[in-house]
Amino acid sequence: MEFSIIKQYFTGIGAPVPSEVTLAIGDDAACWQAPDGQQHVMSIDTAVAGVHFPVTSDWFDVAYRAVGCAASDLAAMGASPAFATLAITLPKASNDQLAHLSQGLDSALKQAGLALIGGDTTSGQQLVLTLSVHGWAPKPIRRSGAQQGDAVMISGPTGLAGAALAYLDNWEDCPQPWWLAYFRPHGRFDMVASLRQFASAAIDVSDGLLADLQHICQASNVGAVVEADQLDLSWRAHLTETAAIELALTAGDDYQVLCTVAKANVAAMEKLGFRSIGRIDGAVEGVQAMYNGQLLSFNQLGYLHQS
Ligand code: ADP
Ligand code: MG
């Protein structure tokens, strides 16, 4: 790809290059050195037009969302943000679209605290963004550390981004907090210090709260119960409580951090903004959701039943 495009739109954006990076954009490769005593944590995510975002989306929004979703994995590992690389496939685009893309990347990378230190630019039929994100952690928090008796805690409300998807063809009618949840996801780096101190296991909610809790349970070889009564549904607006609960438990894309915490540390985590929504329970197989003392179940379409 023409170096002029790289120079104009993908150079000099994002957070400042950290001192650990000894070579950034402009050579055949980038180089860095992890800080002493910390592990290098890396994750990569691809966003494809028509699959991960509507083809009609503004490229600022697409870029912002791609960075936010990718960065979220670092926060969920208890890593501090360092830098990113970007592989991009560009369809025919106007200068305006490219400028929006560049501005969206810039804002989201700055918000996350990620420098952009390299990438690859090619042309193709559809817009595709692949972001690799990198950070450091003294001791990355895995999915496998949940212990019998731990509380299940979450860093914020879920369901808003899922609720926004009903407005794909008429965003102007979408409640603003829902639109923001979908198009401005943020890795919860503000919670990394708390997670490092208190979380036994952590994951970011990208597939849905129950599905992602299931990942923790499988990795940790435990079961869990979620109390739907404890969910934050303050965002639900005109939705019924049942519809909001269903979205909060099964819709993805909110990028809150779900973690497990020893009982003794629950009060401290609540003070830091986490909400207790359930517990790890060895007597339960997989993940159960309860509401008013009754077991909830979902059919294949995700429809909520009280049994
Ligand atoms: P090469 O031919 O050696 O692979 P490129 O021409 O692809 O190099 O890229 C030149 C420089 O620009 C490299 O340092 C690369 O990391 C950087 N770069 C290319 N595309 C992007 C992009 N989309 N975002 C950030 N950096 C990029
Ligand atoms: Mg090269």
Short mmCIF file of C-alpha atoms and ligand atoms in Angstrom, two decimals:
data_model
loop_
_atom_site.label_atom_id
_atom_site.label_comp_id
_atom_site.label_asym_id
_atom_site.label_seq_id
_atom_site.Cartn_x
_atom_site.Cartn_y
_atom_site.Cartn_z
CA MET A 1 0.00 0.00 0.00
CA GLU A 2 1.13 3.53 -0.73
CA PHE A 3 3.23 4.82 2.10
CA SER A 4 1.45 8.20 1.78
CA ILE A 5 -1.78 6.63 3.10
CA ILE A 6 0.06 5.02 6.02
CA LYS A 7 1.80 8.30 6.73
CA GLN A 8 -1.30 10.43 6.51
CA TYR A 9 -3.78 8.26 8.36
CA PHE A 10 -1.93 5.72 10.51
CA THR A 11 1.16 7.55 11.73
CA GLY A 12 1.34 9.78 14.80
CA ILE A 13 -2.03 8.68 16.18
CA GLY A 14 -2.89 7.06 19.50
CA ALA A 15 -1.20 7.37 22.87
CA PRO A 16 2.50 8.32 23.07
CA VAL A 17 4.91 5.47 22.33
CA PRO A 18 6.00 4.00 25.70
CA SER A 19 9.68 3.94 26.57
CA GLU A 20 9.73 0.12 26.42
CA VAL A 21 9.20 0.35 22.65
CA THR A 22 12.59 0.86 21.05
CA LEU A 23 11.41 0.94 17.42
CA ALA A 24 7.92 1.93 16.21
CA ILE A 25 6.38 2.65 12.76
CA GLY A 26 8.73 3.03 9.79
CA ASP A 27 10.96 -0.02 9.76
CA ASP A 28 10.32 -3.64 8.76
CA ALA A 29 9.28 -4.49 12.30
CA ALA A 30 8.75 -2.91 15.69
CA CYS A 31 10.80 -3.78 18.78
CA TRP A 32 10.15 -3.62 22.51
CA GLN A 33 11.25 -4.91 25.86
CA ALA A 34 8.76 -5.84 28.62
CA PRO A 35 9.40 -4.02 31.91
CA ASP A 36 11.38 -6.00 34.48
CA GLY A 37 9.35 -8.58 36.33
CA GLN A 38 6.24 -8.21 34.15
CA GLN A 39 4.78 -10.47 31.52
CA HIS A 40 3.96 -9.32 28.02
CA VAL A 41 0.20 -9.84 27.47
CA MET A 42 -1.12 -9.90 23.90
CA SER A 43 -4.48 -10.36 22.20
CA ILE A 44 -5.70 -9.98 18.61
CA ASP A 45 -9.21 -9.30 17.24
CA THR A 46 -10.66 -8.81 13.78
CA ALA A 47 -13.69 -6.68 12.85
CA VAL A 48 -15.22 -7.39 9.42
CA ALA A 49 -17.73 -5.08 7.70
CA GLY A 50 -21.13 -6.75 7.50
CA VAL A 51 -20.19 -9.30 10.17
CA HIS A 52 -18.98 -7.34 13.20
CA PHE A 53 -20.44 -3.95 12.32
CA PRO A 54 -23.09 -2.72 9.85
CA VAL A 55 -21.54 -1.81 6.46
CA THR A 56 -23.30 1.56 6.66
CA SER A 57 -21.54 2.55 9.92
CA ASP A 58 -19.47 5.69 10.08
CA TRP A 59 -15.79 4.72 9.95
CA PHE A 60 -15.06 6.72 13.10
CA ASP A 61 -17.50 4.47 14.99
CA VAL A 62 -16.15 1.30 13.39
CA ALA A 63 -12.57 2.16 14.29
CA TYR A 64 -13.46 3.22 17.81
CA ARG A 65 -15.39 0.03 18.46
CA ALA A 66 -12.67 -2.20 16.98
CA VAL A 67 -10.04 -0.71 19.30
CA GLY A 68 -12.32 -0.80 22.37
CA CYS A 69 -13.26 -4.46 21.86
CA ALA A 70 -9.65 -5.49 21.32
CA ALA A 71 -8.33 -3.48 24.28
CA SER A 72 -10.92 -5.01 26.60
CA ASP A 73 -9.09 -8.34 26.55
CA LEU A 74 -6.01 -6.71 28.08
CA ALA A 75 -8.00 -5.16 30.92
CA ALA A 76 -9.65 -8.52 31.62
CA MET A 77 -6.19 -10.08 32.03
CA GLY A 78 -5.26 -7.43 34.58
CA ALA A 79 -2.76 -5.93 32.14
CA SER A 80 -1.89 -2.27 31.80
CA PRO A 81 -2.10 -1.01 28.20
CA ALA A 82 1.07 -0.45 26.16
CA PHE A 83 0.68 -0.52 22.38
CA ALA A 84 -1.19 -1.91 19.38
CA THR A 85 -0.59 -2.89 15.79
CA LEU A 86 -3.21 -2.63 13.07
CA ALA A 87 -3.70 -4.73 9.95
CA ILE A 88 -6.27 -3.04 7.75
CA THR A 89 -7.97 -4.02 4.49
CA LEU A 90 -9.42 -0.98 2.77
CA PRO A 91 -12.13 -0.94 0.11
CA LYS A 92 -12.29 2.12 -2.18
CA ALA A 93 -12.62 5.02 0.22
CA SER A 94 -13.00 8.79 0.20
CA ASN A 95 -10.57 11.06 2.06
CA ASP A 96 -13.42 11.79 4.43
CA GLN A 97 -13.92 8.16 5.29
CA LEU A 98 -10.19 7.67 5.83
CA ALA A 99 -10.03 10.76 8.01
CA HIS A 100 -12.95 9.46 10.13
CA LEU A 101 -11.23 6.10 10.42
CA SER A 102 -7.99 7.74 11.51
CA GLN A 103 -9.78 9.98 14.03
CA GLY A 104 -11.73 7.04 15.46
CA LEU A 105 -8.53 5.05 15.89
CA ASP A 106 -6.78 8.03 17.43
CA SER A 107 -9.50 8.72 20.02
CA ALA A 108 -9.97 5.09 21.01
CA LEU A 109 -6.24 4.36 21.21
CA LYS A 110 -5.70 7.47 23.35
CA GLN A 111 -8.66 6.57 25.55
CA ALA A 112 -7.23 3.08 26.06
CA GLY A 113 -3.65 4.32 26.51
CA LEU A 114 -2.32 2.36 23.53
CA ALA A 115 0.37 3.63 21.15
CA LEU A 116 0.12 2.49 17.51
CA ILE A 117 3.54 1.07 16.65
CA GLY A 118 3.01 -0.74 13.35
CA GLY A 119 0.67 -2.52 11.01
CA ASP A 120 -0.12 -3.55 7.50
CA THR A 121 -2.32 -1.84 4.91
CA THR A 122 -3.87 -3.64 1.96
CA SER A 123 -6.82 -3.09 -0.36
CA GLY A 124 -9.82 -5.40 -0.69
CA GLN A 125 -13.59 -5.59 -1.07
CA GLN A 126 -14.68 -4.84 2.50
CA LEU A 127 -13.32 -2.88 5.41
CA VAL A 128 -11.52 -5.24 7.79
CA LEU A 129 -9.62 -4.10 10.89
CA THR A 130 -7.37 -6.49 12.80
CA LEU A 131 -5.92 -5.08 15.98
CA SER A 132 -3.29 -6.75 18.05
CA VAL A 133 -3.10 -5.18 21.48
CA HIS A 134 -0.25 -5.51 23.93
CA GLY A 135 0.21 -4.76 27.60
CA TRP A 136 2.12 -5.73 30.71
CA ALA A 137 1.03 -7.50 33.86
CA PRO A 138 3.00 -8.64 36.92
CA LYS A 139 0.69 -11.70 37.11
CA PRO A 140 -1.97 -12.01 34.39
CA ILE A 141 -5.40 -12.97 35.75
CA ARG A 142 -6.60 -16.17 34.13
CA ARG A 143 -10.04 -17.71 33.68
CA SER A 144 -8.93 -20.74 35.65
CA GLY A 145 -8.57 -19.30 39.16
CA ALA A 146 -12.19 -19.32 40.43
CA GLN A 147 -12.60 -21.03 43.81
CA GLN A 148 -15.56 -22.66 45.52
CA GLY A 149 -17.37 -19.99 47.59
CA ASP A 150 -16.07 -16.99 45.58
CA ALA A 151 -18.52 -14.25 44.70
CA VAL A 152 -19.20 -13.52 41.01
CA MET A 153 -18.80 -9.77 40.42
CA ILE A 154 -19.19 -7.44 37.44
CA SER A 155 -17.67 -4.03 36.68
CA GLY A 156 -20.85 -2.45 35.29
CA PRO A 157 -24.23 -3.08 33.66
CA THR A 158 -24.65 -5.47 30.74
CA GLY A 159 -27.40 -5.66 28.12
CA LEU A 160 -27.16 -2.10 26.77
CA ALA A 161 -25.15 -2.93 23.66
CA GLY A 162 -27.50 -5.83 22.94
CA ALA A 163 -30.48 -3.51 23.33
CA ALA A 164 -28.89 -1.11 20.83
CA LEU A 165 -28.91 -3.79 18.11
CA ALA A 166 -32.66 -3.37 17.69
CA TYR A 167 -31.85 0.04 16.14
CA LEU A 168 -29.49 -1.06 13.36
CA ASP A 169 -31.67 0.65 10.74
CA ASN A 170 -32.67 3.71 12.76
CA TRP A 171 -29.88 4.71 15.10
CA GLU A 172 -31.42 8.15 15.61
CA ASP A 173 -34.16 6.49 17.73
CA CYS A 174 -31.69 4.52 19.86
CA PRO A 175 -31.38 5.65 23.50
CA GLN A 176 -27.99 7.36 23.78
CA PRO A 177 -26.56 5.16 26.58
CA TRP A 178 -27.29 2.06 24.50
CA TRP A 179 -25.70 3.55 21.38
CA LEU A 180 -22.65 4.50 23.44
CA ALA A 181 -22.39 1.00 24.90
CA TYR A 182 -22.31 -0.45 21.38
CA PHE A 183 -20.09 2.05 19.57
CA ARG A 184 -17.87 3.30 22.40
CA PRO A 185 -16.85 0.17 24.31
CA HIS A 186 -13.89 0.68 26.62
CA GLY A 187 -11.48 -1.78 28.11
CA ARG A 188 -11.94 -1.37 31.87
CA PHE A 189 -8.36 -0.30 32.55
CA ASP A 190 -9.77 1.81 35.38
CA MET A 191 -10.47 -1.49 37.16
CA VAL A 192 -7.12 -3.19 36.55
CA ALA A 193 -5.63 -2.26 39.94
CA SER A 194 -8.68 -3.69 41.75
CA LEU A 195 -8.65 -6.85 39.64
CA ARG A 196 -4.96 -7.40 40.35
CA GLN A 197 -5.55 -7.04 44.04
CA PHE A 198 -8.72 -9.08 44.48
CA ALA A 199 -9.83 -11.17 41.45
CA SER A 200 -9.20 -14.93 41.44
CA ALA A 201 -10.38 -15.20 37.80
CA ALA A 202 -11.57 -12.70 35.19
CA ILE A 203 -13.01 -12.47 31.68
CA ASP A 204 -14.53 -9.66 29.65
CA VAL A 205 -18.16 -10.02 28.65
CA SER A 206 -18.10 -10.19 24.86
CA ASP A 207 -20.44 -13.14 24.20
CA GLY A 208 -22.92 -12.64 27.04
CA LEU A 209 -22.71 -12.75 30.83
CA LEU A 210 -23.83 -16.38 31.25
CA ALA A 211 -21.78 -17.62 28.29
CA ASP A 212 -18.64 -15.88 29.52
CA LEU A 213 -19.19 -17.03 33.10
CA GLN A 214 -19.43 -20.53 31.64
CA HIS A 215 -15.91 -20.03 30.24
CA ILE A 216 -14.62 -19.21 33.74
CA CYS A 217 -16.46 -22.23 35.17
CA GLN A 218 -15.05 -24.61 32.58
CA ALA A 219 -11.51 -23.32 32.98
CA SER A 220 -11.78 -23.42 36.79
CA ASN A 221 -13.71 -26.69 36.97
CA VAL A 222 -16.51 -25.22 39.09
CA GLY A 223 -20.20 -24.28 38.72
CA ALA A 224 -21.88 -20.93 39.35
CA VAL A 225 -25.23 -19.38 40.22
CA VAL A 226 -26.21 -15.90 39.01
CA GLU A 227 -28.94 -14.03 40.91
CA ALA A 228 -30.75 -12.03 38.24
CA ASP A 229 -32.37 -9.94 40.99
CA GLN A 230 -28.92 -8.45 41.64
CA LEU A 231 -28.35 -7.20 38.07
CA ASP A 232 -28.12 -3.48 37.38
CA LEU A 233 -31.11 -2.77 35.11
CA SER A 234 -31.14 1.00 35.67
CA TRP A 235 -30.57 1.40 31.89
CA ARG A 236 -33.68 -0.50 30.81
CA ALA A 237 -35.84 2.56 29.87
CA HIS A 238 -39.04 1.30 28.17
CA LEU A 239 -38.00 -2.37 28.17
CA THR A 240 -39.84 -4.77 30.47
CA GLU A 241 -37.82 -6.13 33.37
CA THR A 242 -37.91 -9.59 31.77
CA ALA A 243 -36.58 -8.30 28.43
CA ALA A 244 -33.83 -6.36 30.20
CA ILE A 245 -32.81 -9.38 32.29
CA GLU A 246 -32.64 -11.52 29.18
CA LEU A 247 -30.39 -8.99 27.44
CA ALA A 248 -28.24 -8.50 30.53
CA LEU A 249 -27.64 -12.24 30.82
CA THR A 250 -27.35 -13.30 27.19
CA ALA A 251 -26.42 -10.35 24.94
CA GLY A 252 -22.77 -9.65 24.29
CA ASP A 253 -20.72 -6.61 23.36
CA ASP A 254 -20.76 -4.64 26.62
CA TYR A 255 -17.14 -5.38 27.51
CA GLN A 256 -17.57 -5.19 31.26
CA VAL A 257 -15.21 -7.34 33.31
CA LEU A 258 -16.74 -10.37 35.02
CA CYS A 259 -14.61 -11.74 37.84
CA THR A 260 -14.60 -14.00 40.84
CA VAL A 261 -13.57 -12.72 44.26
CA ALA A 262 -12.99 -14.41 47.62
CA LYS A 263 -15.80 -13.60 50.08
CA ALA A 264 -13.49 -11.62 52.34
CA ASN A 265 -12.75 -9.16 49.52
CA VAL A 266 -16.30 -8.57 48.27
CA ALA A 267 -16.94 -5.44 50.32
CA ALA A 268 -13.66 -3.92 49.12
CA MET A 269 -14.55 -4.67 45.49
CA GLU A 270 -18.03 -3.17 45.96
CA LYS A 271 -16.39 0.04 47.15
CA LEU A 272 -14.31 -0.01 43.95
CA GLY A 273 -17.44 -0.15 41.77
CA PHE A 274 -18.00 -3.88 41.27
CA ARG A 275 -21.41 -5.44 41.89
CA SER A 276 -21.92 -8.89 43.34
CA ILE A 277 -24.29 -10.89 41.12
CA GLY A 278 -23.77 -14.50 42.15
CA ARG A 279 -21.45 -17.13 43.54
CA ILE A 280 -19.26 -20.04 42.61
CA ASP A 281 -21.05 -23.16 43.81
CA GLY A 282 -19.56 -26.63 43.65
CA ALA A 283 -23.02 -28.23 43.90
CA VAL A 284 -24.08 -26.67 40.59
CA GLU A 285 -23.14 -28.04 37.21
CA GLY A 286 -22.31 -25.29 34.69
CA VAL A 287 -24.04 -21.93 35.14
CA GLN A 288 -27.52 -21.39 36.58
CA ALA A 289 -29.49 -18.16 36.64
CA MET A 290 -32.08 -17.59 39.40
CA TYR A 291 -34.76 -14.91 39.62
CA ASN A 292 -36.94 -14.45 42.72
CA GLY A 293 -35.74 -17.85 43.89
CA GLN A 294 -36.76 -19.59 40.67
CA LEU A 295 -34.52 -21.16 38.06
CA LEU A 296 -34.46 -19.32 34.73
CA SER A 297 -33.99 -21.14 31.46
CA PHE A 298 -33.55 -19.97 27.91
CA ASN A 299 -34.70 -21.64 24.71
CA GLN A 300 -32.50 -21.65 21.62
CA LEU A 301 -33.55 -18.17 20.60
CA GLY A 302 -32.53 -16.90 24.00
CA TYR A 303 -36.15 -16.44 25.10
CA LEU A 304 -36.45 -16.32 28.85
CA HIS A 305 -38.65 -18.71 30.82
CA GLN A 306 -39.27 -18.95 34.52
CA SER A 307 -39.62 -22.61 35.42
P1 ADP B 1 6.80 -3.72 4.74
O1 ADP B 1 6.68 -3.67 3.25
O2 ADP B 1 8.19 -3.77 5.26
O3 ADP B 1 5.90 -4.76 5.38
P2 ADP B 1 4.88 -1.62 4.93
O4 ADP B 1 5.01 -0.76 3.73
O5 ADP B 1 3.76 -2.61 5.00
O6 ADP B 1 6.26 -2.32 5.26
O7 ADP B 1 4.74 -0.68 6.19
C1 ADP B 1 5.67 0.34 6.40
C2 ADP B 1 5.62 0.74 7.87
O8 ADP B 1 4.33 1.26 8.16
C3 ADP B 1 5.84 -0.43 8.82
O9 ADP B 1 6.60 0.03 9.92
C4 ADP B 1 4.45 -0.82 9.27
O10 ADP B 1 4.45 -1.36 10.58
C5 ADP B 1 3.72 0.52 9.20
N1 ADP B 1 2.28 0.36 8.87
C6 ADP B 1 1.74 -0.11 7.72
N2 ADP B 1 0.39 -0.09 7.75
C7 ADP B 1 0.06 0.41 8.96
C8 ADP B 1 -1.18 0.67 9.62
N3 ADP B 1 -2.37 0.44 9.06
N4 ADP B 1 -1.13 1.17 10.88
C9 ADP B 1 0.06 1.40 11.48
N5 ADP B 1 1.25 1.20 10.92
C10 ADP B 1 1.26 0.71 9.67
MG MG B 2 9.09 -5.34 5.62
#
